[in-house]
Short mmCIF file of C-alpha atoms in Angstrom, two decimals:
data_model
loop_
_atom_site.label_atom_id
_atom_site.label_comp_id
_atom_site.label_asym_id
_atom_site.label_seq_id
_atom_site.Cartn_x
_atom_site.Cartn_y
_atom_site.Cartn_z
CA MET A 1 326.83 166.62 45.88
CA THR A 2 326.47 167.99 42.37
CA GLY A 3 323.96 170.65 41.41
CA ALA A 4 321.92 168.12 39.47
CA LYS A 5 321.71 165.78 42.46
CA LYS A 6 320.72 168.62 44.78
CA ALA A 7 318.01 169.67 42.37
CA ALA A 8 316.74 166.11 42.09
CA LYS A 9 316.68 165.71 45.88
CA LYS A 10 314.81 168.99 46.26
CA ALA A 11 312.31 167.97 43.59
CA LYS A 12 311.75 164.65 45.34
CA LYS A 13 311.07 166.37 48.67
CA ALA A 14 308.66 168.78 46.98
CA ALA A 15 306.79 165.87 45.38
CA GLU A 16 306.58 164.04 48.72
CA LEU A 17 305.26 167.19 50.41
CA ALA A 18 302.65 167.64 47.67
CA GLU A 19 301.53 164.03 48.16
CA ARG A 20 301.19 164.52 51.93
CA VAL A 21 299.17 167.72 51.45
CA GLU A 22 296.92 165.98 48.92
CA ALA A 23 296.37 163.09 51.35
CA LEU A 24 295.50 165.51 54.16
CA GLN A 25 293.06 167.36 51.94
CA ALA A 26 291.38 164.08 50.97
CA GLN A 27 290.96 163.14 54.63
CA ALA A 28 289.61 166.59 55.43
CA VAL A 29 287.01 166.37 52.68
CA GLU A 30 285.81 163.02 54.01
CA ALA A 31 285.21 164.58 57.43
CA LEU A 32 283.03 167.39 56.13
CA ASP A 33 279.30 167.16 56.60
CA PRO A 34 277.89 166.36 53.14
CA ALA A 35 274.55 167.82 54.16
CA GLY A 36 276.14 171.13 55.10
CA PRO A 37 276.73 174.15 52.87
CA GLN A 38 279.78 174.48 50.65
CA ARG A 39 280.72 177.65 52.54
CA LEU A 40 280.88 177.51 56.31
CA ALA A 41 280.11 181.23 56.37
CA ASP A 42 276.58 180.43 55.23
CA VAL A 43 275.76 178.39 58.32
CA LEU A 44 277.67 180.34 60.99
CA ARG A 45 276.48 183.82 60.08
CA ALA A 46 274.53 185.56 62.83
CA GLY A 47 271.07 186.86 62.08
CA PRO A 48 267.43 186.57 63.11
CA GLY A 49 266.90 183.16 64.67
CA HIS A 50 270.64 182.55 64.77
CA LEU A 51 272.07 184.28 67.82
CA PRO A 52 274.25 182.76 70.58
CA ALA A 53 271.22 181.50 72.50
CA ASP A 54 270.23 179.47 69.42
CA VAL A 55 273.64 177.78 69.04
CA ASP A 56 274.96 174.78 70.96
CA PRO A 57 278.54 175.69 72.05
CA ALA A 58 279.55 172.02 71.76
CA SER A 59 278.23 171.55 68.22
CA THR A 60 280.38 171.26 65.09
CA PRO A 61 278.33 172.70 62.19
CA GLY A 62 279.63 171.64 58.80
CA PHE A 63 282.00 169.03 60.22
CA ARG A 64 281.09 165.47 61.12
CA GLY A 65 284.58 164.16 61.89
CA SER A 66 286.46 163.59 65.13
CA LYS A 67 289.02 165.74 66.96
CA LYS A 68 291.80 163.89 65.14
CA GLU A 69 290.17 164.50 61.78
CA GLY A 70 289.71 168.14 62.76
CA ALA A 71 293.46 168.46 63.27
CA VAL A 72 294.01 166.91 59.86
CA ALA A 73 291.56 169.34 58.27
CA LEU A 74 293.27 172.28 59.96
CA ALA A 75 296.66 171.16 58.64
CA ALA A 76 295.22 170.72 55.16
CA GLY A 77 293.75 174.23 55.16
CA ALA A 78 296.95 175.86 56.44
CA ALA A 79 298.75 175.54 53.10
CA GLN A 80 295.82 177.07 51.22
CA LEU A 81 295.49 179.91 53.75
CA SER A 82 299.22 180.61 53.53
CA ASP A 83 299.07 180.74 49.72
CA LEU A 84 296.12 183.14 49.68
CA GLN A 85 297.73 185.37 52.31
CA GLU A 86 300.94 185.56 50.27
CA ARG A 87 298.98 186.44 47.13
CA LEU A 88 297.12 189.17 49.04
CA PHE A 89 300.41 190.60 50.31
CA ALA A 90 302.06 190.36 46.90
CA ALA A 91 299.10 192.00 45.15
CA SER A 92 299.58 195.12 47.27
CA LYS A 93 303.11 195.48 45.88
CA GLY A 94 301.51 195.82 42.46
CA GLY A 95 299.08 198.49 43.61
CA GLY A 96 296.31 196.31 45.11
CA ARG A 97 294.34 197.97 47.90
CA ALA A 98 292.53 194.97 49.40
CA SER A 99 293.06 193.82 52.98
CA LEU A 100 291.28 191.62 55.51
CA LEU A 101 290.29 192.29 59.12
CA LEU A 102 289.50 189.43 61.52
CA VAL A 103 287.74 190.54 64.71
CA VAL A 104 287.76 187.94 67.49
CA GLN A 105 285.48 188.32 70.51
CA GLY A 106 284.36 185.93 73.22
CA MET A 107 284.20 185.29 76.93
CA ASP A 108 287.44 184.62 78.81
CA THR A 109 289.02 181.21 78.00
CA GLY A 110 287.01 181.15 74.76
CA GLY A 111 290.11 180.22 72.75
CA LYS A 112 291.30 183.53 71.29
CA GLY A 113 294.93 182.62 71.97
CA GLY A 114 294.54 179.32 70.16
CA ILE A 115 293.16 181.11 67.11
CA MET A 116 296.22 183.38 67.09
CA ARG A 117 298.68 180.48 67.35
CA HIS A 118 297.07 177.75 65.27
CA VAL A 119 295.21 179.71 62.59
CA VAL A 120 296.78 183.13 62.18
CA GLY A 121 300.18 181.68 63.09
CA SER A 122 300.16 179.44 60.02
CA VAL A 123 300.79 182.34 57.61
CA ASP A 124 303.78 184.59 56.94
CA PRO A 125 304.02 187.00 59.92
CA GLN A 126 305.18 189.89 57.73
CA GLY A 127 301.69 190.00 56.23
CA VAL A 128 299.83 190.00 59.56
CA LYS A 129 299.20 192.66 62.17
CA ILE A 130 297.71 191.51 65.50
CA THR A 131 296.33 194.08 67.93
CA ALA A 132 295.15 193.11 71.42
CA PHE A 133 292.81 195.73 72.86
CA LYS A 134 292.89 196.12 76.62
CA ALA A 135 291.34 198.80 78.80
CA PRO A 136 291.87 202.16 77.05
CA SER A 137 294.89 204.24 78.03
CA GLU A 138 294.58 207.82 79.26
CA GLU A 139 295.45 209.07 75.78
CA GLU A 140 292.83 206.82 74.17
CA LYS A 141 290.19 208.04 76.62
CA ARG A 142 290.72 211.57 75.32
CA HIS A 143 289.42 210.48 71.90
CA ASP A 144 286.20 208.85 70.68
CA PHE A 145 286.01 205.10 71.22
CA LEU A 146 286.80 204.31 67.58
CA TRP A 147 290.01 206.37 67.47
CA ARG A 148 292.33 203.57 68.57
CA ILE A 149 290.53 201.16 66.25
CA ARG A 150 291.14 203.37 63.22
CA ASN A 151 294.83 203.53 64.11
CA ALA A 152 295.08 199.73 64.10
CA LEU A 153 293.33 198.98 60.80
CA PRO A 154 295.33 196.83 58.34
CA GLY A 155 297.00 198.48 55.37
CA PRO A 156 296.79 197.17 51.79
CA GLY A 157 297.81 193.52 51.47
CA MET A 158 297.68 192.91 55.21
CA ILE A 159 295.58 190.64 57.40
CA GLY A 160 294.69 192.56 60.53
CA VAL A 161 293.57 190.65 63.63
CA PHE A 162 291.80 192.25 66.57
CA ASP A 163 292.01 190.30 69.84
CA ARG A 164 288.95 192.00 71.32
CA SER A 165 287.91 195.21 69.62
CA HIS A 166 285.61 198.23 69.49
CA TYR A 167 282.83 195.86 70.55
CA GLU A 168 284.13 196.04 74.11
CA ASP A 169 282.51 199.48 74.12
CA VAL A 170 279.05 197.93 73.72
CA LEU A 171 279.77 194.76 75.71
CA VAL A 172 281.83 195.57 78.80
CA ALA A 173 280.55 199.15 78.76
CA ARG A 174 276.98 197.88 78.82
CA VAL A 175 277.48 195.12 81.41
CA HIS A 176 279.49 197.28 83.81
CA GLU A 177 277.54 200.47 83.06
CA LEU A 178 280.71 202.33 82.04
CA ALA A 179 278.64 204.57 79.78
CA PRO A 180 275.02 205.76 79.95
CA PRO A 181 272.50 203.52 78.11
CA ASP A 182 271.81 206.18 75.46
CA VAL A 183 275.55 206.44 74.69
CA VAL A 184 275.86 202.66 74.32
CA GLU A 185 272.74 202.66 72.15
CA ALA A 186 274.21 205.28 69.82
CA ARG A 187 277.41 203.29 69.43
CA TYR A 188 275.71 200.49 67.47
CA ASP A 189 274.94 202.89 64.63
CA GLU A 190 278.40 204.44 64.90
CA ILE A 191 279.98 201.01 64.60
CA ASN A 192 277.88 200.12 61.56
CA ALA A 193 278.81 203.37 59.83
CA PHE A 194 282.48 202.89 60.68
CA GLU A 195 282.59 199.30 59.43
CA ARG A 196 280.76 200.30 56.25
CA SER A 197 283.45 202.88 55.54
CA VAL A 198 286.19 200.35 56.24
CA ALA A 199 284.63 197.92 53.76
CA GLU A 200 284.25 200.66 51.14
CA GLN A 201 287.98 201.32 51.40
CA GLY A 202 288.76 197.72 50.41
CA THR A 203 288.97 195.85 53.72
CA VAL A 204 286.95 192.64 54.06
CA VAL A 205 285.68 192.43 57.65
CA VAL A 206 285.15 189.02 59.31
CA LYS A 207 283.82 189.17 62.87
CA VAL A 208 283.90 186.02 64.99
CA MET A 209 282.27 185.35 68.34
CA LEU A 210 283.83 182.33 70.04
CA HIS A 211 280.76 180.88 71.73
CA ILE A 212 281.69 178.94 74.88
CA SER A 213 279.41 177.48 77.55
CA PRO A 214 279.75 178.43 81.24
CA GLY A 215 280.46 174.78 82.09
CA GLU A 216 283.35 174.57 79.62
CA GLN A 217 284.74 177.88 80.84
CA LYS A 218 284.69 176.60 84.42
CA GLU A 219 286.68 173.51 83.39
CA ARG A 220 289.27 175.62 81.58
CA LEU A 221 289.66 177.97 84.53
CA ALA A 222 290.01 174.99 86.87
CA GLU A 223 292.74 173.55 84.64
CA ARG A 224 294.65 176.82 84.87
CA LEU A 225 294.56 176.59 88.65
CA GLU A 226 295.72 172.96 88.67
CA ARG A 227 298.69 173.48 86.36
CA PRO A 228 301.60 175.71 87.45
CA ASP A 229 302.46 176.32 83.79
CA LYS A 230 298.98 177.79 83.33
CA HIS A 231 298.90 180.03 86.41
CA TRP A 232 300.12 182.99 84.37
CA LYS A 233 296.95 182.72 82.30
CA TYR A 234 294.63 182.82 85.31
CA ASN A 235 292.98 186.09 86.22
CA PRO A 236 290.89 186.22 89.44
CA GLY A 237 288.72 188.77 87.70
CA ASP A 238 287.48 186.05 85.33
CA VAL A 239 285.47 184.56 88.20
CA ASP A 240 283.88 187.93 88.87
CA GLU A 241 282.89 188.17 85.20
CA ARG A 242 281.29 184.70 85.38
CA LEU A 243 278.79 186.14 87.83
CA ARG A 244 277.61 188.43 85.03
CA TRP A 245 277.23 185.65 82.45
CA HIS A 246 273.57 186.39 81.75
CA ASP A 247 274.32 190.09 81.33
CA TYR A 248 277.02 189.27 78.79
CA GLU A 249 274.64 186.98 76.91
CA GLU A 250 272.20 189.86 76.56
CA ALA A 251 274.99 192.23 75.51
CA TYR A 252 276.24 189.83 72.83
CA ASP A 253 272.74 189.24 71.52
CA ALA A 254 272.27 192.99 71.17
CA ALA A 255 275.65 193.54 69.48
CA LEU A 256 275.26 190.67 67.03
CA SER A 257 271.66 191.43 66.14
CA ARG A 258 272.36 195.14 65.66
CA CYS A 259 275.76 194.94 63.96
CA SER A 260 275.75 191.88 61.69
CA THR A 261 275.58 193.56 58.30
CA ASP A 262 276.31 192.60 54.71
CA GLU A 263 279.44 194.78 54.85
CA ALA A 264 280.67 193.30 58.13
CA PRO A 265 278.86 190.10 59.15
CA TRP A 266 279.15 188.39 62.51
CA PHE A 267 279.79 184.64 62.70
CA ILE A 268 278.98 182.53 65.75
CA VAL A 269 281.63 179.83 66.18
CA PRO A 270 280.82 177.08 68.72
CA ALA A 271 283.96 176.98 70.87
CA ASP A 272 283.56 174.24 73.49
CA ARG A 273 285.65 172.07 71.17
CA LYS A 274 288.87 174.01 70.57
CA TRP A 275 289.81 171.98 67.51
CA TYR A 276 286.52 172.79 65.81
CA ALA A 277 286.70 176.52 66.59
CA ARG A 278 290.17 176.73 65.03
CA TRP A 279 289.10 174.89 61.91
CA ALA A 280 285.94 176.98 61.59
CA VAL A 281 287.78 180.31 61.85
CA GLN A 282 290.31 179.08 59.30
CA GLN A 283 287.47 178.24 56.90
CA LEU A 284 285.89 181.66 57.38
CA LEU A 285 289.19 183.28 56.46
CA LEU A 286 289.53 181.00 53.44
CA ASP A 287 286.00 181.91 52.30
CA ALA A 288 286.79 185.63 52.59
CA LEU A 289 290.14 185.38 50.81
CA GLU A 290 288.74 183.20 48.03
CA ASP A 291 286.08 185.84 47.46
CA LEU A 292 288.83 188.45 47.18
CA ASP A 293 290.77 186.16 44.82
CA PRO A 294 294.06 188.10 45.05
CA GLN A 295 296.32 187.70 42.02
CA TRP A 296 300.08 187.71 41.67
CA PRO A 297 301.18 191.13 40.36
CA ALA A 298 302.64 191.31 36.87
CA ALA A 299 306.37 191.98 36.64
CA ASP A 300 307.23 195.64 36.08
CA PHE A 301 310.39 194.66 34.21
CA ASP A 302 311.28 192.65 31.10
CA VAL A 303 311.53 189.09 32.42
CA GLU A 304 313.26 187.66 29.35
CA HIS A 305 315.78 190.48 29.29
CA GLU A 306 316.60 189.88 32.96
CA LYS A 307 317.12 186.17 32.27
CA VAL A 308 319.71 187.07 29.65
CA ARG A 309 321.41 189.56 31.96
CA LEU A 310 321.51 187.02 34.79
CA ALA A 311 322.89 184.27 32.54
CA ILE A 312 325.97 186.27 31.60
CA THR A 313 326.92 187.30 35.13
#
């Protein structure tokens, strides 16, 4: 096949791909709730009168379509998210300092893994850093609770993702009384000050609570027990934590009401419908990246001169 034919074939494939993406985007737009806000962040943001107890975990704010249409919308947004992530990464090579941090919290089976695979997994992995926070190690215990968080913050051009986070120190610590009440109380202000400093350094912070109902969690845990390929996901301790559901509700209400700030807002994402939660988190990331509006860096060399040099080689 000649070079001209190869180029024509490649151009045809690119045109077909563009048409498919355009069709997906058109379908996605049709599924959006016309009565909802243009930015999903506006309706999902936590605040007075909008805490987990006020939100139906099975609802789909801002989206009126079906599960199938949700999958279409997610696919349509993936290309846009990938483009913005690449621009953010590229901008850092030209001296840009901006980055983005996605904090994902929620009860067990809330869908954190699905967010990692279906949302974060749709962008170039070289521009993403995922950190899963478990129980602190002995070394981490020798430092203040924010020490390991600071060490995991994303650098310029990166999207950092926290699978659980420093909020475990005001959630689990509160529910299981791992720290005195006055220590937990002081941590809210420490977290706000820390997140304010992170934002001042150029990192956009997006905090998501995947809000699942106890009934949906029970079904997901039961499925893990029924399927041998899901047994590895099952943790007997999850049943113990279910017994403290009300305590966790109170802990989340306190954390979200005390730590949803302009610099680092919390968003409550209904998560009984996995497809909706994935789409919603994707939209929150798109909102944040569009606000950043990262630009391609200018070439630090003479483009026309390089074209001439390349042509004669």
